[in-house]
GROMACS .gro file of C-alpha atoms in nm:
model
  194
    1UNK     CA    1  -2.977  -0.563   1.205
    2UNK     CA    2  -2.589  -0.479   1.203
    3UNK     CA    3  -2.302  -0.440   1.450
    4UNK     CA    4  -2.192  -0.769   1.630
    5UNK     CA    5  -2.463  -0.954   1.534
    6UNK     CA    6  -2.322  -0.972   1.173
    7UNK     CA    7  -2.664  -0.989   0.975
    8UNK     CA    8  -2.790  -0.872   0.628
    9UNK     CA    9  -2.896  -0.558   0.630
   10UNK     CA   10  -3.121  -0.292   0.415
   11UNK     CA   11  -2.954  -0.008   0.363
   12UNK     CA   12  -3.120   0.215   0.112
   13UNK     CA   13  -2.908   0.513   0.169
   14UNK     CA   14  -2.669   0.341  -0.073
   15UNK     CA   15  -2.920   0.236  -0.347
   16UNK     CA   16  -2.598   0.189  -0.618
   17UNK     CA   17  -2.405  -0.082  -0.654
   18UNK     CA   18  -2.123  -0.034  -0.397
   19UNK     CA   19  -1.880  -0.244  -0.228
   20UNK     CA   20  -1.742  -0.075   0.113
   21UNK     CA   21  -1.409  -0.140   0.252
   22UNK     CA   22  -1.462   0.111   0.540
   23UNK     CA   23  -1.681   0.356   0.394
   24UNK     CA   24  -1.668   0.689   0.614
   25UNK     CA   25  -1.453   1.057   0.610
   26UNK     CA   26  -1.107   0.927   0.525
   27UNK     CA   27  -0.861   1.244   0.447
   28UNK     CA   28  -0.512   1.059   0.265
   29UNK     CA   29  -0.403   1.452   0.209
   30UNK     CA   30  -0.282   1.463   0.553
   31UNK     CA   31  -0.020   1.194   0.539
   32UNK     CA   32   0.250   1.148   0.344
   33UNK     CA   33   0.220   0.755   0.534
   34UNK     CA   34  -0.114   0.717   0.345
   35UNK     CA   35  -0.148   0.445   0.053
   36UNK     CA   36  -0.443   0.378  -0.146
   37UNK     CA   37  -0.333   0.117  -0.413
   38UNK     CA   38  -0.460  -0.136  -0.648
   39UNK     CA   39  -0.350  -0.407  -0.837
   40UNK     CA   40  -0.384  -0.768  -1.019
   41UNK     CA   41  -0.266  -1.088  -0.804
   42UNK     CA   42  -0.228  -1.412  -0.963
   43UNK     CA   43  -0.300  -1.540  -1.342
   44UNK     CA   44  -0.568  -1.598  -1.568
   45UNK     CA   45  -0.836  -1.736  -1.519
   46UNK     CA   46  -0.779  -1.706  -1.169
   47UNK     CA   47  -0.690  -1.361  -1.062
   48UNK     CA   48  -0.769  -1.121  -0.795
   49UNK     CA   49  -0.866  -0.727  -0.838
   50UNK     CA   50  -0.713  -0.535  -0.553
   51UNK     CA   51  -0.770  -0.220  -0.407
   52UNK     CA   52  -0.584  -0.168  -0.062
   53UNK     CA   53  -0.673   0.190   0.163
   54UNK     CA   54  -0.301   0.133   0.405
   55UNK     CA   55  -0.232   0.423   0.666
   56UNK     CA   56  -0.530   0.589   0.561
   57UNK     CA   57  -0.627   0.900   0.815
   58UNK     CA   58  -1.003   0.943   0.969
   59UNK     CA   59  -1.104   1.282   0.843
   60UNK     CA   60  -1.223   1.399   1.192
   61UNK     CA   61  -0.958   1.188   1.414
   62UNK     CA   62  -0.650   1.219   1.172
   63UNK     CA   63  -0.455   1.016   1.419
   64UNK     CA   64  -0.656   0.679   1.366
   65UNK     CA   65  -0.559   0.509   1.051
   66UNK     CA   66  -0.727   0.276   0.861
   67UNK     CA   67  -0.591  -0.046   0.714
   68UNK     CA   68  -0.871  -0.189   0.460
   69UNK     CA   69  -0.888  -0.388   0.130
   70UNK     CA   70  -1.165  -0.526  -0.109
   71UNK     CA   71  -1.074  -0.812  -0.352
   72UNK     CA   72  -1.281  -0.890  -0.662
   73UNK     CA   73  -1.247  -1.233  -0.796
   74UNK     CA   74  -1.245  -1.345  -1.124
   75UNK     CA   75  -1.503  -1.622  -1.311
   76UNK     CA   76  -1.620  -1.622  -0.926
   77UNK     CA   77  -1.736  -1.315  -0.867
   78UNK     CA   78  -1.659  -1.311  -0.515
   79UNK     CA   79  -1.579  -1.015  -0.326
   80UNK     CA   80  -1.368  -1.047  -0.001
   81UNK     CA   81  -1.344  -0.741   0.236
   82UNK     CA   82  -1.104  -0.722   0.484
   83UNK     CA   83  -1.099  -0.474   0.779
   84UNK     CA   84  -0.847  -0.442   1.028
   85UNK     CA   85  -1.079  -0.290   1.275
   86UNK     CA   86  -1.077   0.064   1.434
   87UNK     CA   87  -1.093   0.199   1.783
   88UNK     CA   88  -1.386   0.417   1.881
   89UNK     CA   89  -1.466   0.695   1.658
   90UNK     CA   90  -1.678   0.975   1.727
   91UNK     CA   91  -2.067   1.037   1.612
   92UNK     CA   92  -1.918   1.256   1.242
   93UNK     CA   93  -1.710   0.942   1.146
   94UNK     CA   94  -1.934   0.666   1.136
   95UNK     CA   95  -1.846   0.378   0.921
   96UNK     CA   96  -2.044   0.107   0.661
   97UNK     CA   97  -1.860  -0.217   0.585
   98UNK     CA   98  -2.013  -0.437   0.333
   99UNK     CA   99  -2.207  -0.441  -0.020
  100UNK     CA  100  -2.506  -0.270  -0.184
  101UNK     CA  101  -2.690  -0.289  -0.471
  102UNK     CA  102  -2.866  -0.061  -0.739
  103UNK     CA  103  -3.172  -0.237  -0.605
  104UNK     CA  104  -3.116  -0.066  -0.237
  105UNK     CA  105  -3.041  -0.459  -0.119
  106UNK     CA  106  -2.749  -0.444   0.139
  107UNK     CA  107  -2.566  -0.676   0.358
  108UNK     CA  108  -2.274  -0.682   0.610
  109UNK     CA  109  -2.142  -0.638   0.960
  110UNK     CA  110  -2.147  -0.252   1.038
  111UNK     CA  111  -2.398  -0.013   0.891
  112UNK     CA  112  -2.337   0.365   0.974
  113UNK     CA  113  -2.123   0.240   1.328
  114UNK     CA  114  -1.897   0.447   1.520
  115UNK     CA  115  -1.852   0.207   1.845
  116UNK     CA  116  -1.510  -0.005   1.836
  117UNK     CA  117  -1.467  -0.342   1.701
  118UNK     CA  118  -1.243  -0.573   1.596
  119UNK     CA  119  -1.134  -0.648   1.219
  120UNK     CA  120  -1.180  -0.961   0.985
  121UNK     CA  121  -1.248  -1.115   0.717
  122UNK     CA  122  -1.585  -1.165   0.538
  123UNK     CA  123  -1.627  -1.277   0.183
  124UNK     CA  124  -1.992  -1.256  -0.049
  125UNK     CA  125  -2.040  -1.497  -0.252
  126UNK     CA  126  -2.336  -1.501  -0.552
  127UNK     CA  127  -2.596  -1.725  -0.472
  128UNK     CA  128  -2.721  -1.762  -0.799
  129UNK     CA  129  -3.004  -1.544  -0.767
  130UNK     CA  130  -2.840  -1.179  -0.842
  131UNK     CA  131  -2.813  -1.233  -0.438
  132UNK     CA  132  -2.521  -1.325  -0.191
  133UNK     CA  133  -2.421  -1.533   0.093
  134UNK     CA  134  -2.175  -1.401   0.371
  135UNK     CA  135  -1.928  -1.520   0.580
  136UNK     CA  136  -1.696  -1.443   0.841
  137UNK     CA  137  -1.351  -1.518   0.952
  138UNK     CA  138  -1.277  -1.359   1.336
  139UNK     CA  139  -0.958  -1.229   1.347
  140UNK     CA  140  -0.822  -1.267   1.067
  141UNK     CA  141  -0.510  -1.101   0.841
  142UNK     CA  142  -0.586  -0.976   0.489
  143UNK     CA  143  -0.540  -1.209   0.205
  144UNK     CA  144  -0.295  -0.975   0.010
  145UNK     CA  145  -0.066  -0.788   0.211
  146UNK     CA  146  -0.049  -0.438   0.235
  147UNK     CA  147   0.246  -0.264   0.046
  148UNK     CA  148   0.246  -0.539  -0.252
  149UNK     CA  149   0.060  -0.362  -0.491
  150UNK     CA  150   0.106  -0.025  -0.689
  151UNK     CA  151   0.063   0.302  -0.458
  152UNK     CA  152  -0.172   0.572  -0.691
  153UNK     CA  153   0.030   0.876  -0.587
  154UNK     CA  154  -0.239   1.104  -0.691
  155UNK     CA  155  -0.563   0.908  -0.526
  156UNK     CA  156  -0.342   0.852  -0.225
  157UNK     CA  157  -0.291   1.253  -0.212
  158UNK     CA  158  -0.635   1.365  -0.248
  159UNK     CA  159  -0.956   1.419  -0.029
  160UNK     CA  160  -1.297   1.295  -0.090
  161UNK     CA  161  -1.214   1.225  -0.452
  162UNK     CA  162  -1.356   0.925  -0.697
  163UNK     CA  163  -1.137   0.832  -0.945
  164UNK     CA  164  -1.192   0.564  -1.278
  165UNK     CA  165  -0.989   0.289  -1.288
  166UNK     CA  166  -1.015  -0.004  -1.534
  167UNK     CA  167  -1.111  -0.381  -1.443
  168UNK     CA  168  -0.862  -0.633  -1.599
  169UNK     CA  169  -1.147  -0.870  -1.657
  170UNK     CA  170  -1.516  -0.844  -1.615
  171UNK     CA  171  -1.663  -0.840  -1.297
  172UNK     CA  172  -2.060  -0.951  -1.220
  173UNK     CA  173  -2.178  -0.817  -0.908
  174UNK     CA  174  -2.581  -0.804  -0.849
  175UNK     CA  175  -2.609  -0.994  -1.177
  176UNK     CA  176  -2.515  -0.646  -1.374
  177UNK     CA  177  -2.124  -0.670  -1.587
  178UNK     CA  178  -1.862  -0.464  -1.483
  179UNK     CA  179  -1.541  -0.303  -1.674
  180UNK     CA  180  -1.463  -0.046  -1.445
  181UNK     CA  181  -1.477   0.074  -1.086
  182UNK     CA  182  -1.475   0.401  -0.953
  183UNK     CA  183  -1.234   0.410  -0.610
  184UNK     CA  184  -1.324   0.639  -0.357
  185UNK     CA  185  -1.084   0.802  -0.113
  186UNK     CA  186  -1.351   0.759   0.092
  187UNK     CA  187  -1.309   0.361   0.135
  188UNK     CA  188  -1.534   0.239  -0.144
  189UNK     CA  189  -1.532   0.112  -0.440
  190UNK     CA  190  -1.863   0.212  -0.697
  191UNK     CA  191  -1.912   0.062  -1.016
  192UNK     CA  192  -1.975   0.177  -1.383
  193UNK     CA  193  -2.246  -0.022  -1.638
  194UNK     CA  194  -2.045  -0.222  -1.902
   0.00000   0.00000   0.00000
């Protein structure tokens, strides 16, 4: 199930592990207002991976703009998304917000949608069985506000791009160790075997 009724779903067109912000056609290229950034709030052992898509255009509606960020949380492993919500798009830019695993498991509030909704707030946290819980916060702001972190000039220029970026600490996410992430322009986040 997905949409309103904010269930777990299986989604096995994403059988990698995957965290998505706002996963559909997002074209930064065609804004010099577009700002896909990332950065490292607080201190050890308590800090927050941050990667923040600000401004970001729809590829096939450039005038909506997406507001989006995913946090990764150290010794926790938690991962919050935040989505500011979109109006309608059409049937080309659906959009997947949530997680998914190597092992096609999946789970979050809007799996390949196009209708409108409104943003929030939902965090996963491990259940201790390579396995997560989610909940919600309706409406909501985001944690770490936009424009606080370092713009990458050259993701925030580009279209449908990945790019490698380094984790400051490790990060556990389906029970598998993470040192890196791979940031799509598309509004995900992929990640690389330690």
């Amino acid at each position: 199930a997905w949409g309103y009724e904010y269930e777990a779903y299986d989604y096995d067109g994403y059988c990698f592990d995957m965290i998505m912000g706002g996963h559909t056609n997002l074209d930064p290229s065609v804004s010099n207002q577009a700002e896909i950034s990332y950065g490292v709030v607080g201190t050890a052992p308590n800090r927050a991976f941050v990667i923040s898509w600000h401004m970001v255009p729809n590829l096939t509606d450039e005038h909506i703009l997406h507001d989006f960020q995913i946090a990764l949380y150290e010794q926790t492993n938690v991962v919050e998304i935040f989505n500011a919500g979109h109006p309608e798009l059409d049937s080309e830019g659906k959009m997947t917000v949530g997680i998914a695993s190597a092992d096609c498991k999946g789970m979050g509030p809007y799996e390949y949608d196009y209708h409108e909704w409104d943003g929030g707030k939902w965090t996963f946290t491990p259940n201790g069985s390579d396995d997560y819980t989610m909940d919600i916060e309706l409406p909501t702001t985001p944690t770490h506000a936009f424009g606080t972190l370092p713009v990458d000039d050259i993701v925030s220029e580009e279209d449908d791009e990945v790019y490698d970026v380094d984790l400051p600490f490790m990060f556990t996410f389906y029970g598998r160790d993470y040192d890196e992430i791979d940031v799509s322009t598309n509004g995900s986040i992929s990640f690389e075997a330690w």
